[in-house]
Amino acid sequence: AGAVILPNPLGTAPGLYLRALPQLQRTPADGSSGGRAGYLHCFLLPGVPAEMRAIVERSVLPRLRARRHPTHGRHLLLHHLR
């Protein structure tokens, strides 16, 4: 599966959404659990603050809210590249 394009209502650079099962969480060949289950949700957003906010509000937050489960932990990791 590929990335989902997140529309940018204020500019030309779209965001991207990827969902993957992290390598350390994959089930090993021996059938053991391999650690915690769950997908990694990765959002790649443009660096222009107003454009990033618009995509977060319209595309990122609704996706995260739809996947939230009351018994699951919540972690948010942000990276900024220059």
PDB file of N, CA, C and O in Angstrom:
ATOM      1  N   ALA A   1       0.846  -1.188   0.000  1.00  0.00           N
ATOM      2  CA  ALA A   1       0.000   0.000   0.000  1.00  0.00           C
ATOM      3  C   ALA A   1       0.881   1.238   0.000  1.00  0.00           C
ATOM      4  O   ALA A   1       1.971   1.251   0.547  1.00  0.00           O
ATOM      5  N   GLY A   2       0.379   2.280  -0.592  1.00  0.00           N
ATOM      6  CA  GLY A   2       1.136   3.514  -0.689  1.00  0.00           C
ATOM      7  C   GLY A   2       0.645   4.571   0.276  1.00  0.00           C
ATOM      8  O   GLY A   2      -0.145   4.304   1.177  1.00  0.00           O
ATOM      9  N   ALA A   3       1.128   5.770   0.055  1.00  0.00           N
ATOM     10  CA  ALA A   3       0.753   6.904   0.902  1.00  0.00           C
ATOM     11  C   ALA A   3      -0.586   7.482   0.454  1.00  0.00           C
ATOM     12  O   ALA A   3      -0.965   7.391  -0.713  1.00  0.00           O
ATOM     13  N   VAL A   4      -1.292   8.065   1.404  1.00  0.00           N
ATOM     14  CA  VAL A   4      -2.522   8.792   1.118  1.00  0.00           C
ATOM     15  C   VAL A   4      -2.153  10.272   1.052  1.00  0.00           C
ATOM     16  O   VAL A   4      -1.488  10.796   1.953  1.00  0.00           O
ATOM     17  N   ILE A   5      -2.566  10.937  -0.003  1.00  0.00           N
ATOM     18  CA  ILE A   5      -2.287  12.367  -0.155  1.00  0.00           C
ATOM     19  C   ILE A   5      -3.279  13.161   0.682  1.00  0.00           C
ATOM     20  O   ILE A   5      -4.485  12.943   0.600  1.00  0.00           O
ATOM     21  N   LEU A   6      -2.750  14.080   1.496  1.00  0.00           N
ATOM     22  CA  LEU A   6      -3.586  14.953   2.319  1.00  0.00           C
ATOM     23  C   LEU A   6      -3.639  16.317   1.637  1.00  0.00           C
ATOM     24  O   LEU A   6      -2.610  16.983   1.499  1.00  0.00           O
ATOM     25  N   PRO A   7      -4.810  16.752   1.179  1.00  0.00           N
ATOM     26  CA  PRO A   7      -4.915  18.017   0.450  1.00  0.00           C
ATOM     27  C   PRO A   7      -4.468  19.218   1.282  1.00  0.00           C
ATOM     28  O   PRO A   7      -4.665  19.261   2.489  1.00  0.00           O
ATOM     29  N   ASN A   8      -3.881  20.177   0.598  1.00  0.00           N
ATOM     30  CA  ASN A   8      -3.441  21.419   1.226  1.00  0.00           C
ATOM     31  C   ASN A   8      -4.345  22.538   0.721  1.00  0.00           C
ATOM     32  O   ASN A   8      -4.198  22.990  -0.410  1.00  0.00           O
ATOM     33  N   PRO A   9      -5.284  23.020   1.545  1.00  0.00           N
ATOM     34  CA  PRO A   9      -6.222  24.048   1.087  1.00  0.00           C
ATOM     35  C   PRO A   9      -5.590  25.434   0.934  1.00  0.00           C
ATOM     36  O   PRO A   9      -6.189  26.315   0.325  1.00  0.00           O
ATOM     37  N   LEU A  10      -4.370  25.620   1.445  1.00  0.00           N
ATOM     38  CA  LEU A  10      -3.735  26.943   1.408  1.00  0.00           C
ATOM     39  C   LEU A  10      -2.506  27.027   0.519  1.00  0.00           C
ATOM     40  O   LEU A  10      -1.907  28.098   0.400  1.00  0.00           O
ATOM     41  N   GLY A  11      -2.104  25.925  -0.089  1.00  0.00           N
ATOM     42  CA  GLY A  11      -0.886  25.957  -0.890  1.00  0.00           C
ATOM     43  C   GLY A  11      -0.834  24.798  -1.866  1.00  0.00           C
ATOM     44  O   GLY A  11      -1.814  24.096  -2.082  1.00  0.00           O
ATOM     45  N   THR A  12       0.357  24.583  -2.426  1.00  0.00           N
ATOM     46  CA  THR A  12       0.509  23.545  -3.448  1.00  0.00           C
ATOM     47  C   THR A  12       1.167  22.275  -2.924  1.00  0.00           C
ATOM     48  O   THR A  12       1.076  21.240  -3.563  1.00  0.00           O
ATOM     49  N   ALA A  13       1.852  22.336  -1.777  1.00  0.00           N
ATOM     50  CA  ALA A  13       2.535  21.159  -1.232  1.00  0.00           C
ATOM     51  C   ALA A  13       1.564  20.349  -0.374  1.00  0.00           C
ATOM     52  O   ALA A  13       1.145  20.808   0.682  1.00  0.00           O
ATOM     53  N   PRO A  14       1.196  19.143  -0.803  1.00  0.00           N
ATOM     54  CA  PRO A  14       0.279  18.340  -0.002  1.00  0.00           C
ATOM     55  C   PRO A  14       1.013  17.676   1.157  1.00  0.00           C
ATOM     56  O   PRO A  14       2.246  17.630   1.202  1.00  0.00           O
ATOM     57  N   GLY A  15       0.241  17.145   2.085  1.00  0.00           N
ATOM     58  CA  GLY A  15       0.795  16.301   3.130  1.00  0.00           C
ATOM     59  C   GLY A  15       0.655  14.856   2.690  1.00  0.00           C
ATOM     60  O   GLY A  15      -0.004  14.544   1.694  1.00  0.00           O
ATOM     61  N   LEU A  16       1.272  13.955   3.426  1.00  0.00           N
ATOM     62  CA  LEU A  16       1.174  12.525   3.142  1.00  0.00           C
ATOM     63  C   LEU A  16       0.879  11.777   4.436  1.00  0.00           C
ATOM     64  O   LEU A  16       1.348  12.167   5.507  1.00  0.00           O
ATOM     65  N   TYR A  17       0.132  10.696   4.316  1.00  0.00           N
ATOM     66  CA  TYR A  17      -0.172   9.831   5.457  1.00  0.00           C
ATOM     67  C   TYR A  17       0.242   8.413   5.096  1.00  0.00           C
ATOM     68  O   TYR A  17      -0.134   7.887   4.050  1.00  0.00           O
ATOM     69  N   LEU A  18       1.051   7.814   5.974  1.00  0.00           N
ATOM     70  CA  LEU A  18       1.495   6.436   5.795  1.00  0.00           C
ATOM     71  C   LEU A  18       1.125   5.646   7.043  1.00  0.00           C
ATOM     72  O   LEU A  18       1.234   6.150   8.160  1.00  0.00           O
ATOM     73  N   ARG A  19       0.746   4.403   6.855  1.00  0.00           N
ATOM     74  CA  ARG A  19       0.470   3.515   7.979  1.00  0.00           C
ATOM     75  C   ARG A  19       1.283   2.249   7.759  1.00  0.00           C
ATOM     76  O   ARG A  19       1.237   1.642   6.693  1.00  0.00           O
ATOM     77  N   ALA A  20       2.049   1.871   8.774  1.00  0.00           N
ATOM     78  CA  ALA A  20       2.903   0.693   8.641  1.00  0.00           C
ATOM     79  C   ALA A  20       3.012  -0.023   9.973  1.00  0.00           C
ATOM     80  O   ALA A  20       2.853   0.573  11.032  1.00  0.00           O
ATOM     81  N   LEU A  21       3.309  -1.292   9.894  1.00  0.00           N
ATOM     82  CA  LEU A  21       3.581  -2.068  11.095  1.00  0.00           C
ATOM     83  C   LEU A  21       5.092  -2.011  11.294  1.00  0.00           C
ATOM     84  O   LEU A  21       5.844  -2.514  10.472  1.00  0.00           O
ATOM     85  N   PRO A  22       5.563  -1.366  12.355  1.00  0.00           N
ATOM     86  CA  PRO A  22       6.999  -1.219  12.572  1.00  0.00           C
ATOM     87  C   PRO A  22       7.707  -2.570  12.639  1.00  0.00           C
ATOM     88  O   PRO A  22       7.142  -3.551  13.109  1.00  0.00           O
ATOM     89  N   GLN A  23       8.935  -2.613  12.165  1.00  0.00           N
ATOM     90  CA  GLN A  23       9.708  -3.844  12.111  1.00  0.00           C
ATOM     91  C   GLN A  23       9.769  -4.546  13.466  1.00  0.00           C
ATOM     92  O   GLN A  23       9.594  -5.740  13.561  1.00  0.00           O
ATOM     93  N   LEU A  24       9.989  -3.811  14.554  1.00  0.00           N
ATOM     94  CA  LEU A  24      10.122  -4.437  15.856  1.00  0.00           C
ATOM     95  C   LEU A  24       8.814  -5.017  16.363  1.00  0.00           C
ATOM     96  O   LEU A  24       8.813  -5.815  17.289  1.00  0.00           O
ATOM     97  N   GLN A  25       7.708  -4.668  15.740  1.00  0.00           N
ATOM     98  CA  GLN A  25       6.419  -5.190  16.189  1.00  0.00           C
ATOM     99  C   GLN A  25       5.908  -6.323  15.310  1.00  0.00           C
ATOM    100  O   GLN A  25       4.891  -6.906  15.603  1.00  0.00           O
ATOM    101  N   ARG A  26       6.606  -6.652  14.240  1.00  0.00           N
ATOM    102  CA  ARG A  26       6.158  -7.747  13.380  1.00  0.00           C
ATOM    103  C   ARG A  26       6.282  -9.078  14.123  1.00  0.00           C
ATOM    104  O   ARG A  26       7.152  -9.259  14.955  1.00  0.00           O
ATOM    105  N   THR A  27       5.436 -10.021  13.780  1.00  0.00           N
ATOM    106  CA  THR A  27       5.471 -11.326  14.424  1.00  0.00           C
ATOM    107  C   THR A  27       6.690 -12.099  13.920  1.00  0.00           C
ATOM    108  O   THR A  27       6.860 -12.275  12.725  1.00  0.00           O
ATOM    109  N   PRO A  28       7.538 -12.575  14.821  1.00  0.00           N
ATOM    110  CA  PRO A  28       8.714 -13.336  14.416  1.00  0.00           C
ATOM    111  C   PRO A  28       8.336 -14.667  13.779  1.00  0.00           C
ATOM    112  O   PRO A  28       7.207 -15.153  13.935  1.00  0.00           O
ATOM    113  N   ALA A  29       9.290 -15.284  13.087  1.00  0.00           N
ATOM    114  CA  ALA A  29       9.051 -16.557  12.402  1.00  0.00           C
ATOM    115  C   ALA A  29       8.671 -17.662  13.378  1.00  0.00           C
ATOM    116  O   ALA A  29       7.984 -18.616  13.008  1.00  0.00           O
ATOM    117  N   ASP A  30       9.093 -17.552  14.640  1.00  0.00           N
ATOM    118  CA  ASP A  30       8.782 -18.597  15.611  1.00  0.00           C
ATOM    119  C   ASP A  30       7.356 -18.513  16.152  1.00  0.00           C
ATOM    120  O   ASP A  30       6.938 -19.322  16.970  1.00  0.00           O
ATOM    121  N   GLY A  31       6.597 -17.482  15.742  1.00  0.00           N
ATOM    122  CA  GLY A  31       5.203 -17.362  16.150  1.00  0.00           C
ATOM    123  C   GLY A  31       4.982 -16.630  17.455  1.00  0.00           C
ATOM    124  O   GLY A  31       3.849 -16.466  17.875  1.00  0.00           O
ATOM    125  N   SER A  32       6.056 -16.180  18.119  1.00  0.00           N
ATOM    126  CA  SER A  32       5.878 -15.422  19.357  1.00  0.00           C
ATOM    127  C   SER A  32       5.299 -14.051  19.043  1.00  0.00           C
ATOM    128  O   SER A  32       5.234 -13.636  17.886  1.00  0.00           O
ATOM    129  N   SER A  33       4.898 -13.329  20.075  1.00  0.00           N
ATOM    130  CA  SER A  33       4.190 -12.062  19.875  1.00  0.00           C
ATOM    131  C   SER A  33       5.057 -10.981  19.263  1.00  0.00           C
ATOM    132  O   SER A  33       4.568 -10.103  18.577  1.00  0.00           O
ATOM    133  N   GLY A  34       6.349 -10.961  19.542  1.00  0.00           N
ATOM    134  CA  GLY A  34       7.234  -9.962  18.943  1.00  0.00           C
ATOM    135  C   GLY A  34       7.106  -8.580  19.548  1.00  0.00           C
ATOM    136  O   GLY A  34       7.621  -7.618  19.009  1.00  0.00           O
ATOM    137  N   GLY A  35       6.418  -8.432  20.648  1.00  0.00           N
ATOM    138  CA  GLY A  35       6.270  -7.107  21.253  1.00  0.00           C
ATOM    139  C   GLY A  35       4.861  -6.584  21.109  1.00  0.00           C
ATOM    140  O   GLY A  35       3.921  -7.334  20.848  1.00  0.00           O
ATOM    141  N   ARG A  36       4.721  -5.274  21.260  1.00  0.00           N
ATOM    142  CA  ARG A  36       3.398  -4.649  21.190  1.00  0.00           C
ATOM    143  C   ARG A  36       2.822  -4.719  19.783  1.00  0.00           C
ATOM    144  O   ARG A  36       3.531  -4.580  18.806  1.00  0.00           O
ATOM    145  N   ALA A  37       1.523  -4.870  19.720  1.00  0.00           N
ATOM    146  CA  ALA A  37       0.837  -4.857  18.429  1.00  0.00           C
ATOM    147  C   ALA A  37       0.379  -3.440  18.139  1.00  0.00           C
ATOM    148  O   ALA A  37       0.155  -2.656  19.045  1.00  0.00           O
ATOM    149  N   GLY A  38       0.242  -3.104  16.898  1.00  0.00           N
ATOM    150  CA  GLY A  38      -0.279  -1.804  16.528  1.00  0.00           C
ATOM    151  C   GLY A  38       0.464  -1.206  15.364  1.00  0.00           C
ATOM    152  O   GLY A  38       1.591  -1.578  15.064  1.00  0.00           O
ATOM    153  N   TYR A  39      -0.176  -0.286  14.710  1.00  0.00           N
ATOM    154  CA  TYR A  39       0.401   0.355  13.541  1.00  0.00           C
ATOM    155  C   TYR A  39       1.052   1.678  13.902  1.00  0.00           C
ATOM    156  O   TYR A  39       0.666   2.350  14.855  1.00  0.00           O
ATOM    157  N   LEU A  40       2.027   2.037  13.105  1.00  0.00           N
ATOM    158  CA  LEU A  40       2.670   3.335  13.183  1.00  0.00           C
ATOM    159  C   LEU A  40       1.951   4.230  12.178  1.00  0.00           C
ATOM    160  O   LEU A  40       1.820   3.862  11.009  1.00  0.00           O
ATOM    161  N   HIS A  41       1.446   5.361  12.627  1.00  0.00           N
ATOM    162  CA  HIS A  41       0.778   6.318  11.749  1.00  0.00           C
ATOM    163  C   HIS A  41       1.733   7.484  11.547  1.00  0.00           C
ATOM    164  O   HIS A  41       2.105   8.162  12.504  1.00  0.00           O
ATOM    165  N   CYS A  42       2.146   7.702  10.314  1.00  0.00           N
ATOM    166  CA  CYS A  42       3.150   8.717  10.006  1.00  0.00           C
ATOM    167  C   CYS A  42       2.540   9.778   9.096  1.00  0.00           C
ATOM    168  O   CYS A  42       1.988   9.461   8.037  1.00  0.00           O
ATOM    169  N   PHE A  43       2.634  11.030   9.524  1.00  0.00           N
ATOM    170  CA  PHE A  43       2.122  12.153   8.748  1.00  0.00           C
ATOM    171  C   PHE A  43       3.299  13.032   8.343  1.00  0.00           C
ATOM    172  O   PHE A  43       4.077  13.445   9.187  1.00  0.00           O
ATOM    173  N   LEU A  44       3.430  13.306   7.060  1.00  0.00           N
ATOM    174  CA  LEU A  44       4.466  14.187   6.536  1.00  0.00           C
ATOM    175  C   LEU A  44       3.771  15.453   6.054  1.00  0.00           C
ATOM    176  O   LEU A  44       2.877  15.384   5.203  1.00  0.00           O
ATOM    177  N   LEU A  45       4.175  16.588   6.604  1.00  0.00           N
ATOM    178  CA  LEU A  45       3.466  17.843   6.350  1.00  0.00           C
ATOM    179  C   LEU A  45       4.411  18.918   5.845  1.00  0.00           C
ATOM    180  O   LEU A  45       5.595  18.918   6.174  1.00  0.00           O
ATOM    181  N   PRO A  46       3.887  19.885   5.074  1.00  0.00           N
ATOM    182  CA  PRO A  46       4.726  20.990   4.613  1.00  0.00           C
ATOM    183  C   PRO A  46       5.160  21.868   5.785  1.00  0.00           C
ATOM    184  O   PRO A  46       4.509  21.892   6.830  1.00  0.00           O
ATOM    185  N   GLY A  47       6.266  22.578   5.598  1.00  0.00           N
ATOM    186  CA  GLY A  47       6.843  23.376   6.675  1.00  0.00           C
ATOM    187  C   GLY A  47       6.251  24.754   6.863  1.00  0.00           C
ATOM    188  O   GLY A  47       6.515  25.403   7.867  1.00  0.00           O
ATOM    189  N   VAL A  48       5.450  25.231   5.921  1.00  0.00           N
ATOM    190  CA  VAL A  48       4.833  26.546   6.076  1.00  0.00           C
ATOM    191  C   VAL A  48       3.788  26.438   7.192  1.00  0.00           C
ATOM    192  O   VAL A  48       2.850  25.635   7.085  1.00  0.00           O
ATOM    193  N   PRO A  49       3.952  27.197   8.286  1.00  0.00           N
ATOM    194  CA  PRO A  49       3.084  27.001   9.461  1.00  0.00           C
ATOM    195  C   PRO A  49       1.580  27.040   9.167  1.00  0.00           C
ATOM    196  O   PRO A  49       0.839  26.175   9.645  1.00  0.00           O
ATOM    197  N   ALA A  50       1.117  28.002   8.399  1.00  0.00           N
ATOM    198  CA  ALA A  50      -0.324  28.105   8.129  1.00  0.00           C
ATOM    199  C   ALA A  50      -0.817  26.898   7.337  1.00  0.00           C
ATOM    200  O   ALA A  50      -1.919  26.379   7.593  1.00  0.00           O
ATOM    201  N   GLU A  51      -0.016  26.430   6.387  1.00  0.00           N
ATOM    202  CA  GLU A  51      -0.398  25.267   5.589  1.00  0.00           C
ATOM    203  C   GLU A  51      -0.401  24.000   6.443  1.00  0.00           C
ATOM    204  O   GLU A  51      -1.307  23.170   6.354  1.00  0.00           O
ATOM    205  N   MET A  52       0.596  23.861   7.296  1.00  0.00           N
ATOM    206  CA  MET A  52       0.677  22.702   8.171  1.00  0.00           C
ATOM    207  C   MET A  52      -0.526  22.664   9.112  1.00  0.00           C
ATOM    208  O   MET A  52      -1.166  21.619   9.272  1.00  0.00           O
ATOM    209  N   ARG A  53      -0.868  23.799   9.709  1.00  0.00           N
ATOM    210  CA  ARG A  53      -2.025  23.854  10.624  1.00  0.00           C
ATOM    211  C   ARG A  53      -3.316  23.456   9.912  1.00  0.00           C
ATOM    212  O   ARG A  53      -4.141  22.727  10.467  1.00  0.00           O
ATOM    213  N   ALA A  54      -3.487  23.953   8.688  1.00  0.00           N
ATOM    214  CA  ALA A  54      -4.709  23.643   7.935  1.00  0.00           C
ATOM    215  C   ALA A  54      -4.822  22.139   7.670  1.00  0.00           C
ATOM    216  O   ALA A  54      -5.908  21.558   7.815  1.00  0.00           O
ATOM    217  N   ILE A  55      -3.721  21.509   7.307  1.00  0.00           N
ATOM    218  CA  ILE A  55      -3.751  20.065   7.049  1.00  0.00           C
ATOM    219  C   ILE A  55      -3.969  19.292   8.352  1.00  0.00           C
ATOM    220  O   ILE A  55      -4.715  18.311   8.384  1.00  0.00           O
ATOM    221  N   VAL A  56      -3.338  19.730   9.426  1.00  0.00           N
ATOM    222  CA  VAL A  56      -3.534  19.065  10.723  1.00  0.00           C
ATOM    223  C   VAL A  56      -5.007  19.130  11.117  1.00  0.00           C
ATOM    224  O   VAL A  56      -5.600  18.116  11.501  1.00  0.00           O
ATOM    225  N   GLU A  57      -5.601  20.292  11.016  1.00  0.00           N
ATOM    226  CA  GLU A  57      -6.998  20.455  11.420  1.00  0.00           C
ATOM    227  C   GLU A  57      -7.961  19.677  10.539  1.00  0.00           C
ATOM    228  O   GLU A  57      -8.926  19.090  11.030  1.00  0.00           O
ATOM    229  N   ARG A  58      -7.721  19.662   9.230  1.00  0.00           N
ATOM    230  CA  ARG A  58      -8.673  19.042   8.297  1.00  0.00           C
ATOM    231  C   ARG A  58      -8.434  17.562   8.037  1.00  0.00           C
ATOM    232  O   ARG A  58      -9.365  16.844   7.691  1.00  0.00           O
ATOM    233  N   SER A  59      -7.186  17.096   8.175  1.00  0.00           N
ATOM    234  CA  SER A  59      -6.887  15.713   7.800  1.00  0.00           C
ATOM    235  C   SER A  59      -6.253  14.872   8.903  1.00  0.00           C
ATOM    236  O   SER A  59      -6.601  13.709   9.070  1.00  0.00           O
ATOM    237  N   VAL A  60      -5.311  15.440   9.636  1.00  0.00           N
ATOM    238  CA  VAL A  60      -4.578  14.655  10.629  1.00  0.00           C
ATOM    239  C   VAL A  60      -5.427  14.375  11.861  1.00  0.00           C
ATOM    240  O   VAL A  60      -5.602  13.213  12.258  1.00  0.00           O
ATOM    241  N   LEU A  61      -5.938  15.406  12.507  1.00  0.00           N
ATOM    242  CA  LEU A  61      -6.707  15.207  13.740  1.00  0.00           C
ATOM    243  C   LEU A  61      -7.929  14.316  13.544  1.00  0.00           C
ATOM    244  O   LEU A  61      -8.172  13.425  14.364  1.00  0.00           O
ATOM    245  N   PRO A  62      -8.709  14.481  12.474  1.00  0.00           N
ATOM    246  CA  PRO A  62      -9.839  13.558  12.286  1.00  0.00           C
ATOM    247  C   PRO A  62      -9.398  12.098  12.152  1.00  0.00           C
ATOM    248  O   PRO A  62     -10.065  11.202  12.673  1.00  0.00           O
ATOM    249  N   ARG A  63      -8.265  11.850  11.483  1.00  0.00           N
ATOM    250  CA  ARG A  63      -7.776  10.466  11.354  1.00  0.00           C
ATOM    251  C   ARG A  63      -7.357   9.907  12.709  1.00  0.00           C
ATOM    252  O   ARG A  63      -7.631   8.758  13.032  1.00  0.00           O
ATOM    253  N   LEU A  64      -6.658  10.720  13.492  1.00  0.00           N
ATOM    254  CA  LEU A  64      -6.218  10.262  14.812  1.00  0.00           C
ATOM    255  C   LEU A  64      -7.399  10.034  15.744  1.00  0.00           C
ATOM    256  O   LEU A  64      -7.431   9.048  16.483  1.00  0.00           O
ATOM    257  N   ARG A  65      -8.373  10.923  15.716  1.00  0.00           N
ATOM    258  CA  ARG A  65      -9.558  10.762  16.578  1.00  0.00           C
ATOM    259  C   ARG A  65     -10.353   9.507  16.213  1.00  0.00           C
ATOM    260  O   ARG A  65     -10.886   8.827  17.081  1.00  0.00           O
ATOM    261  N   ALA A  66     -10.426   9.195  14.926  1.00  0.00           N
ATOM    262  CA  ALA A  66     -11.178   8.026  14.475  1.00  0.00           C
ATOM    263  C   ALA A  66     -10.517   6.731  14.929  1.00  0.00           C
ATOM    264  O   ALA A  66     -11.188   5.716  15.103  1.00  0.00           O
ATOM    265  N   ARG A  67      -9.214   6.750  15.160  1.00  0.00           N
ATOM    266  CA  ARG A  67      -8.486   5.547  15.549  1.00  0.00           C
ATOM    267  C   ARG A  67      -8.260   5.443  17.053  1.00  0.00           C
ATOM    268  O   ARG A  67      -7.713   4.479  17.528  1.00  0.00           O
ATOM    269  N   ARG A  68      -8.640   6.437  17.786  1.00  0.00           N
ATOM    270  CA  ARG A  68      -8.390   6.451  19.225  1.00  0.00           C
ATOM    271  C   ARG A  68      -9.272   5.423  19.930  1.00  0.00           C
ATOM    272  O   ARG A  68     -10.457   5.320  19.668  1.00  0.00           O
ATOM    273  N   HIS A  69      -8.676   4.706  20.820  1.00  0.00           N
ATOM    274  CA  HIS A  69      -9.386   3.695  21.587  1.00  0.00           C
ATOM    275  C   HIS A  69      -9.117   3.974  23.062  1.00  0.00           C
ATOM    276  O   HIS A  69      -7.984   4.226  23.437  1.00  0.00           O
ATOM    277  N   PRO A  70     -10.131   3.926  23.918  1.00  0.00           N
ATOM    278  CA  PRO A  70      -9.940   4.311  25.322  1.00  0.00           C
ATOM    279  C   PRO A  70      -8.909   3.480  26.082  1.00  0.00           C
ATOM    280  O   PRO A  70      -8.360   3.938  27.068  1.00  0.00           O
ATOM    281  N   THR A  71      -8.626   2.258  25.638  1.00  0.00           N
ATOM    282  CA  THR A  71      -7.661   1.432  26.366  1.00  0.00           C
ATOM    283  C   THR A  71      -6.249   1.515  25.798  1.00  0.00           C
ATOM    284  O   THR A  71      -5.343   0.894  26.328  1.00  0.00           O
ATOM    285  N   HIS A  72      -6.060   2.237  24.716  1.00  0.00           N
ATOM    286  CA  HIS A  72      -4.740   2.342  24.097  1.00  0.00           C
ATOM    287  C   HIS A  72      -4.015   3.577  24.604  1.00  0.00           C
ATOM    288  O   HIS A  72      -4.615   4.608  24.865  1.00  0.00           O
ATOM    289  N   GLY A  73      -2.707   3.485  24.694  1.00  0.00           N
ATOM    290  CA  GLY A  73      -1.903   4.647  25.067  1.00  0.00           C
ATOM    291  C   GLY A  73      -1.859   5.646  23.926  1.00  0.00           C
ATOM    292  O   GLY A  73      -2.127   5.323  22.771  1.00  0.00           O
ATOM    293  N   ARG A  74      -1.518   6.883  24.267  1.00  0.00           N
ATOM    294  CA  ARG A  74      -1.430   7.927  23.247  1.00  0.00           C
ATOM    295  C   ARG A  74      -0.015   8.486  23.257  1.00  0.00           C
ATOM    296  O   ARG A  74       0.480   8.925  24.284  1.00  0.00           O
ATOM    297  N   HIS A  75       0.630   8.448  22.099  1.00  0.00           N
ATOM    298  CA  HIS A  75       1.973   8.998  21.952  1.00  0.00           C
ATOM    299  C   HIS A  75       1.997   9.849  20.696  1.00  0.00           C
ATOM    300  O   HIS A  75       1.467   9.454  19.669  1.00  0.00           O
ATOM    301  N   LEU A  76       2.624  10.985  20.798  1.00  0.00           N
ATOM    302  CA  LEU A  76       2.769  11.857  19.639  1.00  0.00           C
ATOM    303  C   LEU A  76       4.223  12.274  19.578  1.00  0.00           C
ATOM    304  O   LEU A  76       4.763  12.829  20.531  1.00  0.00           O
ATOM    305  N   LEU A  77       4.859  11.968  18.464  1.00  0.00           N
ATOM    306  CA  LEU A  77       6.260  12.297  18.264  1.00  0.00           C
ATOM    307  C   LEU A  77       6.359  13.268  17.102  1.00  0.00           C
ATOM    308  O   LEU A  77       5.878  12.972  16.005  1.00  0.00           O
ATOM    309  N   LEU A  78       6.939  14.429  17.338  1.00  0.00           N
ATOM    310  CA  LEU A  78       7.063  15.434  16.300  1.00  0.00           C
ATOM    311  C   LEU A  78       8.531  15.630  15.947  1.00  0.00           C
ATOM    312  O   LEU A  78       9.389  15.682  16.829  1.00  0.00           O
ATOM    313  N   HIS A  79       8.793  15.739  14.661  1.00  0.00           N
ATOM    314  CA  HIS A  79      10.150  16.021  14.183  1.00  0.00           C
ATOM    315  C   HIS A  79      10.097  17.220  13.258  1.00  0.00           C
ATOM    316  O   HIS A  79       9.179  17.342  12.451  1.00  0.00           O
ATOM    317  N   HIS A  80      11.076  18.049  13.344  1.00  0.00           N
ATOM    318  CA  HIS A  80      11.176  19.208  12.449  1.00  0.00           C
ATOM    319  C   HIS A  80      12.541  19.143  11.790  1.00  0.00           C
ATOM    320  O   HIS A  80      13.559  19.108  12.462  1.00  0.00           O
ATOM    321  N   LEU A  81      12.548  19.100  10.474  1.00  0.00           N
ATOM    322  CA  LEU A  81      13.811  19.069   9.731  1.00  0.00           C
ATOM    323  C   LEU A  81      14.081  20.424   9.116  1.00  0.00           C
ATOM    324  O   LEU A  81      13.183  21.061   8.583  1.00  0.00           O
ATOM    325  N   ARG A  82      15.306  20.857   9.183  1.00  0.00           N
ATOM    326  CA  ARG A  82      15.677  22.134   8.562  1.00  0.00           C
ATOM    327  C   ARG A  82      16.609  21.908   7.418  1.00  0.00           C
ATOM    328  O   ARG A  82      17.384  21.076   7.346  1.00  0.00           O
TER     329      ARG A  82
END
